[in-house]
Amino acid sequence: MSETASDDLSELERDLMADIAAASDEAAIEQVRVAAIGKKGAVSERMKTLGRMSPEERQVMGPALNGLKARVTEAIADRKAELRAAAIEARLAEETVDVTLPVRPSPVETGRIHPITQVVDEITAICADMGFAIAEGPDIETDYYNFTALNFPPDHPAREMHDTFFLAPGEDGERKVLRTHTSPVQMRTMEAQKPPIRVAIPGKTYRHDSDATHTPMFHQLEALVVDEVTTVAHLKWTIETFCKAFFEVDEVAMRYRPSYFPFTEPSLEVDIQCDRSRPGEVRFGEGNDWMEILGCGMVHPNVLRAGGLDPDVYQGFAWGIGIDRLAMLKYGMPDLRAFFDADVRWLSHYGFRPLDMPTLFGGLSR
Ligand code: DAH
């Protein structure tokens, strides 16, 4: 082997060994490998020249190049193993888990049920226990179901009283509304089933109104009973039983005042006995104050007729109550608007634990 060829090889070996030692991660060592013994690497290129050498030259350069290739290959493999081990060490150190740290609470522990959902669940449990089925209807209603079928005469001021949100007229010129109350589901129920009817209807309702106790979207519970013998006595018992169960008190006095709704005759407004002597607190079933909580009455014959029922055979009673207000009263929340602010601090304070489902036997609110 000529002096220069052997100098060249030892210089190449020195350079490659330095590159191998300097490679600081697995990607870098892979680059060195490609540059040395890859298809077009420095060592591989030199191996290709063997074919053009004289037999004597080849006898010397062959073993020299093979020896170089073997040493470089081994050095690369060693460095690679070293770097991999170091990478694993670093990762283990970085991802250390301190098993003595407290366990992070699961979503079931931290998530909260909104008070409206809780109250709807409570109401559903109470009504189901009294033999009511749950019914629902659309939020976008026709004028017919929201007003006309419920005996609101055309141009009756009550239509204005409801601060209705009207939708843009459809192709047929009909203006739909966001339902202003859950009462339209009374009519939908009468159309869908025959008496005896016992339905409770919780749902969203909409009116153009906003202050501490009114939001444009709010919730109502409607109840409807239709049967062959249905009286005001049934109405009163049902409402009192509902209120005692909801407020979780054994006794409560109720006061019935005459009122007016187009869809009931007679119509009544109901006050519930309460104690407001402690600031910021209302207690039900005690005290000398009254608070209006719901509207009710005997279903108007025109409404029964619109529902395809003969008022000489069937009578019914109905009531409607504001769910949001029930929640505010029961759980002491002063401002209705906070219900819909989606503030997680409010929700974690006033919300309910997801696995505490309200039942009559297990307790509604605990
Ligand atoms: N729909 C009435 C409202 O939103 C509430 C109501 C009153 C419902 C009397 C009834 C009822 O079913 O009988 O103001």
GROMACS .gro file of C-alpha atoms and ligand atoms in nm:
model
  380
    1MET     CA    1   0.000   0.000   0.000
    2SER     CA    2   0.131   0.338  -0.092
    3GLU     CA    3   0.215   0.583   0.186
    4THR     CA    4  -0.052   0.829   0.073
    5ALA     CA    5  -0.329   0.567   0.052
    6SER     CA    6  -0.262   0.445   0.402
    7ASP     CA    7  -0.231   0.805   0.536
    8ASP     CA    8  -0.562   0.882   0.367
    9LEU     CA    9  -0.732   0.584   0.534
   10SER     CA   10  -0.600   0.659   0.881
   11GLU     CA   11  -0.702   1.024   0.845
   12LEU     CA   12  -1.051   0.918   0.736
   13GLU     CA   13  -1.073   0.679   1.030
   14ARG     CA   14  -0.965   0.954   1.271
   15ASP     CA   15  -1.225   1.194   1.131
   16LEU     CA   16  -1.504   0.936   1.138
   17MET     CA   17  -1.421   0.828   1.493
   18ALA     CA   18  -1.427   1.196   1.600
   19ASP     CA   19  -1.768   1.245   1.430
   20ILE     CA   20  -1.899   0.932   1.602
   21ALA     CA   21  -1.779   1.051   1.941
   22ALA     CA   22  -1.926   1.398   1.880
   23ALA     CA   23  -2.273   1.274   1.779
   24SER     CA   24  -2.501   1.389   2.059
   25ASP     CA   25  -2.824   1.207   1.980
   26GLU     CA   26  -2.963   0.921   1.776
   27ALA     CA   27  -3.045   1.141   1.476
   28ALA     CA   28  -2.686   1.273   1.466
   29ILE     CA   29  -2.532   0.926   1.481
   30GLU     CA   30  -2.760   0.813   1.200
   31GLN     CA   31  -2.628   1.103   0.988
   32VAL     CA   32  -2.270   0.993   1.059
   33ARG     CA   33  -2.359   0.634   0.964
   34VAL     CA   34  -2.503   0.741   0.627
   35ALA     CA   35  -2.200   0.965   0.558
   36ALA     CA   36  -1.956   0.680   0.638
   37ILE     CA   37  -2.103   0.344   0.541
   38GLY     CA   38  -2.426   0.438   0.366
   39LYS     CA   39  -2.451   0.367  -0.009
   40LYS     CA   40  -2.262   0.682  -0.096
   41GLY     CA   41  -2.065   0.708   0.229
   42ALA     CA   42  -1.693   0.784   0.240
   43VAL     CA   43  -1.596   0.426   0.322
   44SER     CA   44  -1.838   0.274   0.068
   45GLU     CA   45  -1.707   0.504  -0.208
   46ARG     CA   46  -1.354   0.384  -0.138
   47MET     CA   47  -1.465   0.019  -0.144
   48LYS     CA   48  -1.599   0.078  -0.495
   49THR     CA   49  -1.243   0.165  -0.613
   50LEU     CA   50  -1.116  -0.186  -0.526
   51GLY     CA   51  -1.234  -0.322  -0.862
   52ARG     CA   52  -1.011  -0.084  -1.052
   53MET     CA   53  -0.692  -0.172  -0.859
   54SER     CA   54  -0.413  -0.403  -0.957
   55PRO     CA   55  -0.424  -0.744  -0.780
   56GLU     CA   56  -0.126  -0.644  -0.561
   57GLU     CA   57  -0.284  -0.316  -0.457
   58ARG     CA   58  -0.614  -0.485  -0.389
   59GLN     CA   59  -0.446  -0.744  -0.168
   60VAL     CA   60  -0.336  -0.465   0.063
   61MET     CA   61  -0.629  -0.220   0.031
   62GLY     CA   62  -0.898  -0.491   0.056
   63PRO     CA   63  -0.820  -0.597   0.414
   64ALA     CA   64  -0.737  -0.237   0.511
   65LEU     CA   65  -1.076  -0.108   0.391
   66ASN     CA   66  -1.266  -0.405   0.534
   67GLY     CA   67  -1.092  -0.352   0.866
   68LEU     CA   68  -1.182   0.018   0.860
   69LYS     CA   69  -1.544  -0.057   0.773
   70ALA     CA   70  -1.569  -0.314   1.053
   71ARG     CA   71  -1.421  -0.077   1.314
   72VAL     CA   72  -1.640   0.217   1.203
   73THR     CA   73  -1.952  -0.002   1.198
   74GLU     CA   74  -1.882  -0.127   1.547
   75ALA     CA   75  -1.806   0.222   1.682
   76ILE     CA   76  -2.133   0.350   1.536
   77ALA     CA   77  -2.330   0.062   1.692
   78ASP     CA   78  -2.166   0.122   2.030
   79ARG     CA   79  -2.230   0.496   2.021
   80LYS     CA   80  -2.588   0.436   1.911
   81ALA     CA   81  -2.650   0.202   2.206
   82GLU     CA   82  -2.491   0.454   2.439
   83LEU     CA   83  -2.708   0.740   2.309
   84ARG     CA   84  -3.024   0.531   2.327
   85ALA     CA   85  -2.952   0.438   2.688
   86ALA     CA   86  -2.887   0.805   2.769
   87ALA     CA   87  -3.212   0.908   2.601
   88ILE     CA   88  -3.407   0.652   2.804
   89GLU     CA   89  -3.239   0.771   3.124
   90ALA     CA   90  -3.326   1.131   3.047
   91ARG     CA   91  -3.686   1.043   2.972
   92LEU     CA   92  -3.721   0.840   3.289
   93ALA     CA   93  -3.582   1.127   3.492
   94GLU     CA   94  -3.813   1.377   3.324
   95GLU     CA   95  -4.128   1.167   3.348
   96THR     CA   96  -4.085   1.072   3.708
   97VAL     CA   97  -4.416   1.017   3.882
   98ASP     CA   98  -4.434   1.107   4.247
   99VAL     CA   99  -4.669   0.838   4.372
  100THR     CA  100  -4.702   1.016   4.706
  101LEU     CA  101  -4.882   1.313   4.541
  102PRO     CA  102  -5.260   1.325   4.601
  103VAL     CA  103  -5.468   1.171   4.319
  104ARG     CA  104  -5.619   1.430   4.089
  105PRO     CA  105  -6.001   1.418   4.124
  106SER     CA  106  -6.182   1.252   3.833
  107PRO     CA  107  -6.433   1.441   3.615
  108VAL     CA  108  -6.714   1.278   3.811
  109GLU     CA  109  -6.573   1.443   4.124
  110THR     CA  110  -6.523   1.790   3.978
  111GLY     CA  111  -6.805   1.816   3.721
  112ARG     CA  112  -7.128   1.974   3.841
  113ILE     CA  113  -7.492   1.942   3.740
  114HIS     CA  114  -7.654   2.280   3.670
  115PRO     CA  115  -7.924   2.372   3.925
  116ILE     CA  116  -8.185   2.387   3.645
  117THR     CA  117  -8.103   2.031   3.543
  118GLN     CA  118  -8.113   1.928   3.908
  119VAL     CA  119  -8.453   2.090   3.961
  120VAL     CA  120  -8.591   1.934   3.640
  121ASP     CA  121  -8.469   1.596   3.769
  122GLU     CA  122  -8.634   1.659   4.106
  123ILE     CA  123  -8.962   1.766   3.942
  124THR     CA  124  -8.953   1.464   3.714
  125ALA     CA  125  -8.906   1.234   4.014
  126ILE     CA  126  -9.197   1.395   4.200
  127CYS     CA  127  -9.435   1.396   3.902
  128ALA     CA  128  -9.344   1.041   3.800
  129ASP     CA  129  -9.421   0.930   4.156
  130MET     CA  130  -9.767   1.091   4.128
  131GLY     CA  131  -9.835   0.902   3.804
  132PHE     CA  132  -9.747   1.168   3.546
  133ALA     CA  133  -9.570   1.085   3.223
  134ILE     CA  134  -9.315   1.335   3.093
  135ALA     CA  135  -9.393   1.508   2.760
  136GLU     CA  136  -9.204   1.755   2.546
  137GLY     CA  137  -9.274   1.981   2.251
  138PRO     CA  138  -9.082   2.206   2.011
  139ASP     CA  139  -8.928   2.538   2.120
  140ILE     CA  140  -9.028   2.692   1.785
  141GLU     CA  141  -9.406   2.691   1.779
  142THR     CA  142  -9.680   2.796   1.547
  143ASP     CA  143  -9.907   3.080   1.646
  144TYR     CA  144 -10.185   2.820   1.650
  145TYR     CA  145 -10.035   2.604   1.927
  146ASN     CA  146  -9.887   2.889   2.129
  147PHE     CA  147 -10.203   3.105   2.123
  148THR     CA  148 -10.504   3.021   1.907
  149ALA     CA  149 -10.559   2.663   2.022
  150LEU     CA  150 -10.524   2.784   2.380
  151ASN     CA  151 -10.824   3.012   2.334
  152PHE     CA  152 -10.635   3.337   2.289
  153PRO     CA  153 -10.871   3.532   2.059
  154PRO     CA  154 -10.703   3.705   1.761
  155ASP     CA  155 -10.563   4.047   1.863
  156HIS     CA  156 -10.620   3.962   2.228
  157PRO     CA  157 -10.391   4.175   2.450
  158ALA     CA  158 -10.259   3.856   2.615
  159ARG     CA  159 -10.063   3.790   2.296
  160GLU     CA  160  -9.883   4.119   2.359
  161MET     CA  161  -9.847   4.048   2.731
  162HIS     CA  162  -9.627   3.754   2.651
  163ASP     CA  163  -9.351   3.971   2.493
  164THR     CA  164  -9.331   3.719   2.212
  165PHE     CA  165  -9.023   3.661   1.996
  166PHE     CA  166  -9.152   3.625   1.640
  167LEU     CA  167  -8.953   3.453   1.366
  168ALA     CA  168  -8.936   3.591   1.011
  169PRO     CA  169  -9.240   3.474   0.809
  170GLY     CA  170  -9.193   3.149   0.616
  171GLU     CA  171  -9.276   3.096   0.247
  172ASP     CA  172  -9.644   3.055   0.335
  173GLY     CA  173  -9.632   3.391   0.519
  174GLU     CA  174  -9.674   3.218   0.856
  175ARG     CA  175  -9.484   3.378   1.142
  176LYS     CA  176  -9.363   3.117   1.389
  177VAL     CA  177  -9.279   3.209   1.749
  178LEU     CA  178  -9.040   3.097   2.018
  179ARG     CA  179  -9.293   2.945   2.252
  180THR     CA  180  -9.378   3.186   2.533
  181HIS     CA  181  -9.494   2.909   2.765
  182THR     CA  182  -9.508   2.529   2.783
  183SER     CA  183  -9.888   2.532   2.750
  184PRO     CA  184  -9.882   2.454   2.372
  185VAL     CA  185  -9.768   2.104   2.466
  186GLN     CA  186 -10.110   2.060   2.634
  187MET     CA  187 -10.269   2.075   2.290
  188ARG     CA  188 -10.005   1.854   2.129
  189THR     CA  189 -10.067   1.596   2.403
  190MET     CA  190 -10.446   1.602   2.360
  191GLU     CA  191 -10.396   1.548   1.988
  192ALA     CA  192 -10.161   1.256   2.047
  193GLN     CA  193 -10.334   1.058   2.321
  194LYS     CA  194 -10.677   0.980   2.460
  195PRO     CA  195 -10.780   1.045   2.824
  196PRO     CA  196 -10.701   0.968   3.097
  197ILE     CA  197 -10.412   1.212   3.038
  198ARG     CA  198 -10.153   1.286   3.304
  199VAL     CA  199  -9.849   1.464   3.166
  200ALA     CA  200  -9.580   1.685   3.313
  201ILE     CA  201  -9.397   1.904   3.065
  202PRO     CA  202  -9.067   2.064   3.164
  203GLY     CA  203  -8.904   2.281   2.897
  204LYS     CA  204  -8.749   2.602   2.773
  205THR     CA  205  -8.965   2.907   2.712
  206TYR     CA  206  -8.885   3.251   2.570
  207ARG     CA  207  -8.995   3.608   2.632
  208HIS     CA  208  -8.850   3.945   2.547
  209ASP     CA  209  -8.756   4.035   2.904
  210SER     CA  210  -8.434   4.069   3.105
  211ASP     CA  211  -8.358   4.172   3.464
  212ALA     CA  212  -8.250   4.004   3.791
  213THR     CA  213  -8.553   3.774   3.788
  214HIS     CA  214  -8.622   3.748   3.411
  215THR     CA  215  -8.409   3.612   3.129
  216PRO     CA  216  -8.512   3.593   2.761
  217MET     CA  217  -8.490   3.213   2.786
  218PHE     CA  218  -8.629   3.051   3.097
  219HIS     CA  219  -8.793   2.725   3.199
  220GLN     CA  220  -9.143   2.620   3.288
  221LEU     CA  221  -9.313   2.311   3.412
  222GLU     CA  222  -9.659   2.250   3.276
  223ALA     CA  223  -9.889   1.983   3.410
  224LEU     CA  224 -10.208   1.859   3.248
  225VAL     CA  225 -10.466   1.611   3.373
  226VAL     CA  226 -10.775   1.522   3.170
  227ASP     CA  227 -11.025   1.257   3.275
  228GLU     CA  228 -11.397   1.198   3.305
  229VAL     CA  229 -11.423   1.326   3.659
  230THR     CA  230 -11.165   1.590   3.731
  231THR     CA  231 -11.225   1.865   3.984
  232VAL     CA  232 -11.066   2.166   4.152
  233ALA     CA  233 -11.016   1.940   4.455
  234HIS     CA  234 -10.788   1.717   4.247
  235LEU     CA  235 -10.606   2.027   4.127
  236LYS     CA  236 -10.549   2.152   4.480
  237TRP     CA  237 -10.431   1.817   4.613
  238THR     CA  238 -10.189   1.772   4.325
  239ILE     CA  239 -10.037   2.117   4.362
  240GLU     CA  240 -10.004   2.089   4.738
  241THR     CA  241  -9.850   1.743   4.716
  242PHE     CA  242  -9.608   1.870   4.454
  243CYS     CA  243  -9.507   2.175   4.658
  244LYS     CA  244  -9.454   1.978   4.980
  245ALA     CA  245  -9.238   1.725   4.796
  246PHE     CA  246  -9.042   1.990   4.610
  247PHE     CA  247  -8.968   2.212   4.910
  248GLU     CA  248  -8.920   1.901   5.127
  249VAL     CA  249  -9.159   2.013   5.403
  250ASP     CA  250  -9.435   1.814   5.577
  251GLU     CA  251  -9.698   2.087   5.581
  252VAL     CA  252  -9.754   2.399   5.378
  253ALA     CA  253 -10.046   2.639   5.355
  254MET     CA  254 -10.152   2.753   5.007
  255ARG     CA  255 -10.380   3.039   4.904
  256TYR     CA  256 -10.584   3.035   4.581
  257ARG     CA  257 -10.680   3.367   4.423
  258PRO     CA  258 -10.902   3.416   4.120
  259SER     CA  259 -10.706   3.510   3.810
  260TYR     CA  260 -10.734   3.506   3.433
  261PHE     CA  261 -10.575   3.284   3.170
  262PRO     CA  262 -10.748   3.235   2.833
  263PHE     CA  263 -10.701   2.858   2.850
  264THR     CA  264 -10.853   2.791   3.193
  265GLU     CA  265 -11.193   2.857   3.350
  266PRO     CA  266 -11.188   2.918   3.640
  267SER     CA  267 -10.829   3.043   3.654
  268LEU     CA  268 -10.639   3.065   3.980
  269GLU     CA  269 -10.314   3.204   4.106
  270VAL     CA  270 -10.153   3.019   4.390
  271ASP     CA  271  -9.955   3.167   4.679
  272ILE     CA  272  -9.742   2.958   4.909
  273GLN     CA  273  -9.691   3.024   5.279
  274CYS     CA  274  -9.341   3.137   5.366
  275ASP     CA  275  -9.123   3.312   5.619
  276ARG     CA  276  -8.920   3.606   5.495
  277SER     CA  277  -8.818   3.745   5.834
  278ARG     CA  278  -8.451   3.639   5.794
  279PRO     CA  279  -8.263   3.862   5.553
  280GLY     CA  280  -8.174   3.698   5.224
  281GLU     CA  281  -8.360   3.380   5.308
  282VAL     CA  282  -8.706   3.245   5.232
  283ARG     CA  283  -8.844   2.946   5.420
  284PHE     CA  284  -9.148   2.755   5.306
  285GLY     CA  285  -9.408   2.582   5.519
  286GLU     CA  286  -9.369   2.834   5.804
  287GLY     CA  287  -9.417   3.206   5.874
  288ASN     CA  288  -9.686   3.460   5.786
  289ASP     CA  289  -9.588   3.574   5.438
  290TRP     CA  290  -9.721   3.465   5.101
  291MET     CA  291  -9.542   3.426   4.774
  292GLU     CA  292  -9.709   3.377   4.437
  293ILE     CA  293  -9.565   3.069   4.273
  294LEU     CA  294  -9.790   2.941   3.998
  295GLY     CA  295 -10.092   2.976   3.774
  296CYS     CA  296 -10.351   2.706   3.727
  297GLY     CA  297 -10.712   2.631   3.649
  298MET     CA  298 -10.966   2.397   3.497
  299VAL     CA  299 -10.898   2.345   3.126
  300HIS     CA  300 -11.129   2.574   2.924
  301PRO     CA  301 -11.398   2.388   2.722
  302ASN     CA  302 -11.271   2.559   2.404
  303VAL     CA  303 -10.926   2.412   2.466
  304LEU     CA  304 -11.071   2.063   2.516
  305ARG     CA  305 -11.271   2.105   2.195
  306ALA     CA  306 -10.960   2.219   2.004
  307GLY     CA  307 -10.793   1.903   2.135
  308GLY     CA  308 -11.077   1.691   1.995
  309LEU     CA  309 -11.237   1.618   2.332
  310ASP     CA  310 -11.603   1.664   2.427
  311PRO     CA  311 -11.619   1.901   2.728
  312ASP     CA  312 -11.949   1.737   2.835
  313VAL     CA  313 -11.756   1.412   2.887
  314TYR     CA  314 -11.410   1.529   2.992
  315GLN     CA  315 -11.274   1.786   3.231
  316GLY     CA  316 -10.917   1.869   3.306
  317PHE     CA  317 -10.692   2.083   3.514
  318ALA     CA  318 -10.357   2.236   3.433
  319TRP     CA  319 -10.087   2.437   3.599
  320GLY     CA  320  -9.775   2.616   3.497
  321ILE     CA  321  -9.480   2.709   3.715
  322GLY     CA  322  -9.144   2.878   3.659
  323ILE     CA  323  -8.864   2.627   3.708
  324ASP     CA  324  -8.588   2.888   3.736
  325ARG     CA  325  -8.772   3.064   4.014
  326LEU     CA  326  -8.829   2.733   4.192
  327ALA     CA  327  -8.454   2.673   4.177
  328MET     CA  328  -8.376   3.025   4.304
  329LEU     CA  329  -8.620   2.985   4.593
  330LYS     CA  330  -8.509   2.638   4.695
  331TYR     CA  331  -8.135   2.688   4.663
  332GLY     CA  332  -8.106   3.057   4.753
  333MET     CA  333  -7.966   3.198   4.429
  334PRO     CA  334  -8.040   3.570   4.409
  335ASP     CA  335  -7.982   3.657   4.040
  336LEU     CA  336  -8.136   3.457   3.759
  337ARG     CA  337  -7.893   3.593   3.497
  338ALA     CA  338  -7.603   3.409   3.663
  339PHE     CA  339  -7.780   3.083   3.565
  340PHE     CA  340  -7.681   3.141   3.205
  341ASP     CA  341  -7.340   3.310   3.242
  342ALA     CA  342  -7.157   2.974   3.220
  343ASP     CA  343  -6.921   3.086   3.500
  344VAL     CA  344  -6.750   2.774   3.629
  345ARG     CA  345  -6.704   2.931   3.977
  346TRP     CA  346  -7.080   2.984   4.005
  347LEU     CA  347  -7.145   2.631   3.883
  348SER     CA  348  -6.903   2.470   4.127
  349HIS     CA  349  -7.068   2.664   4.410
  350TYR     CA  350  -7.434   2.609   4.321
  351GLY     CA  351  -7.406   2.293   4.110
  352PHE     CA  352  -7.484   1.937   4.216
  353ARG     CA  353  -7.270   1.626   4.216
  354PRO     CA  354  -7.342   1.415   3.907
  355LEU     CA  355  -7.391   1.087   4.089
  356ASP     CA  356  -7.638   1.229   4.344
  357MET     CA  357  -7.949   1.164   4.138
  358PRO     CA  358  -8.260   1.304   4.306
  359THR     CA  359  -8.512   1.036   4.401
  360LEU     CA  360  -8.805   1.043   4.640
  361PHE     CA  361  -8.669   0.749   4.840
  362GLY     CA  362  -8.307   0.869   4.847
  363GLY     CA  363  -8.392   1.235   4.908
  364LEU     CA  364  -8.430   1.504   4.647
  365SER     CA  365  -8.163   1.752   4.740
  366ARG     CA  366  -7.917   1.543   4.945
  367DAH     N1  367  -9.889   2.947   3.061
  367DAH     C1  368  -9.902   3.038   3.172
  367DAH     C2  369  -9.790   3.142   3.165
  367DAH     O1  370  -9.689   3.116   3.113
  367DAH     C3  371  -9.893   2.964   3.302
  367DAH     C4  372 -10.010   2.878   3.325
  367DAH     C5  373 -10.120   2.926   3.390
  367DAH     C6  374 -10.014   2.748   3.280
  367DAH     C7  375 -10.232   2.850   3.413
  367DAH     C8  376 -10.126   2.668   3.300
  367DAH     C9  377 -10.235   2.722   3.367
  367DAH     O2  378 -10.133   2.543   3.259
  367DAH     O3  379 -10.344   2.644   3.388
  367DAH     O4  380  -9.809   3.249   3.216
   0.00000   0.00000   0.00000
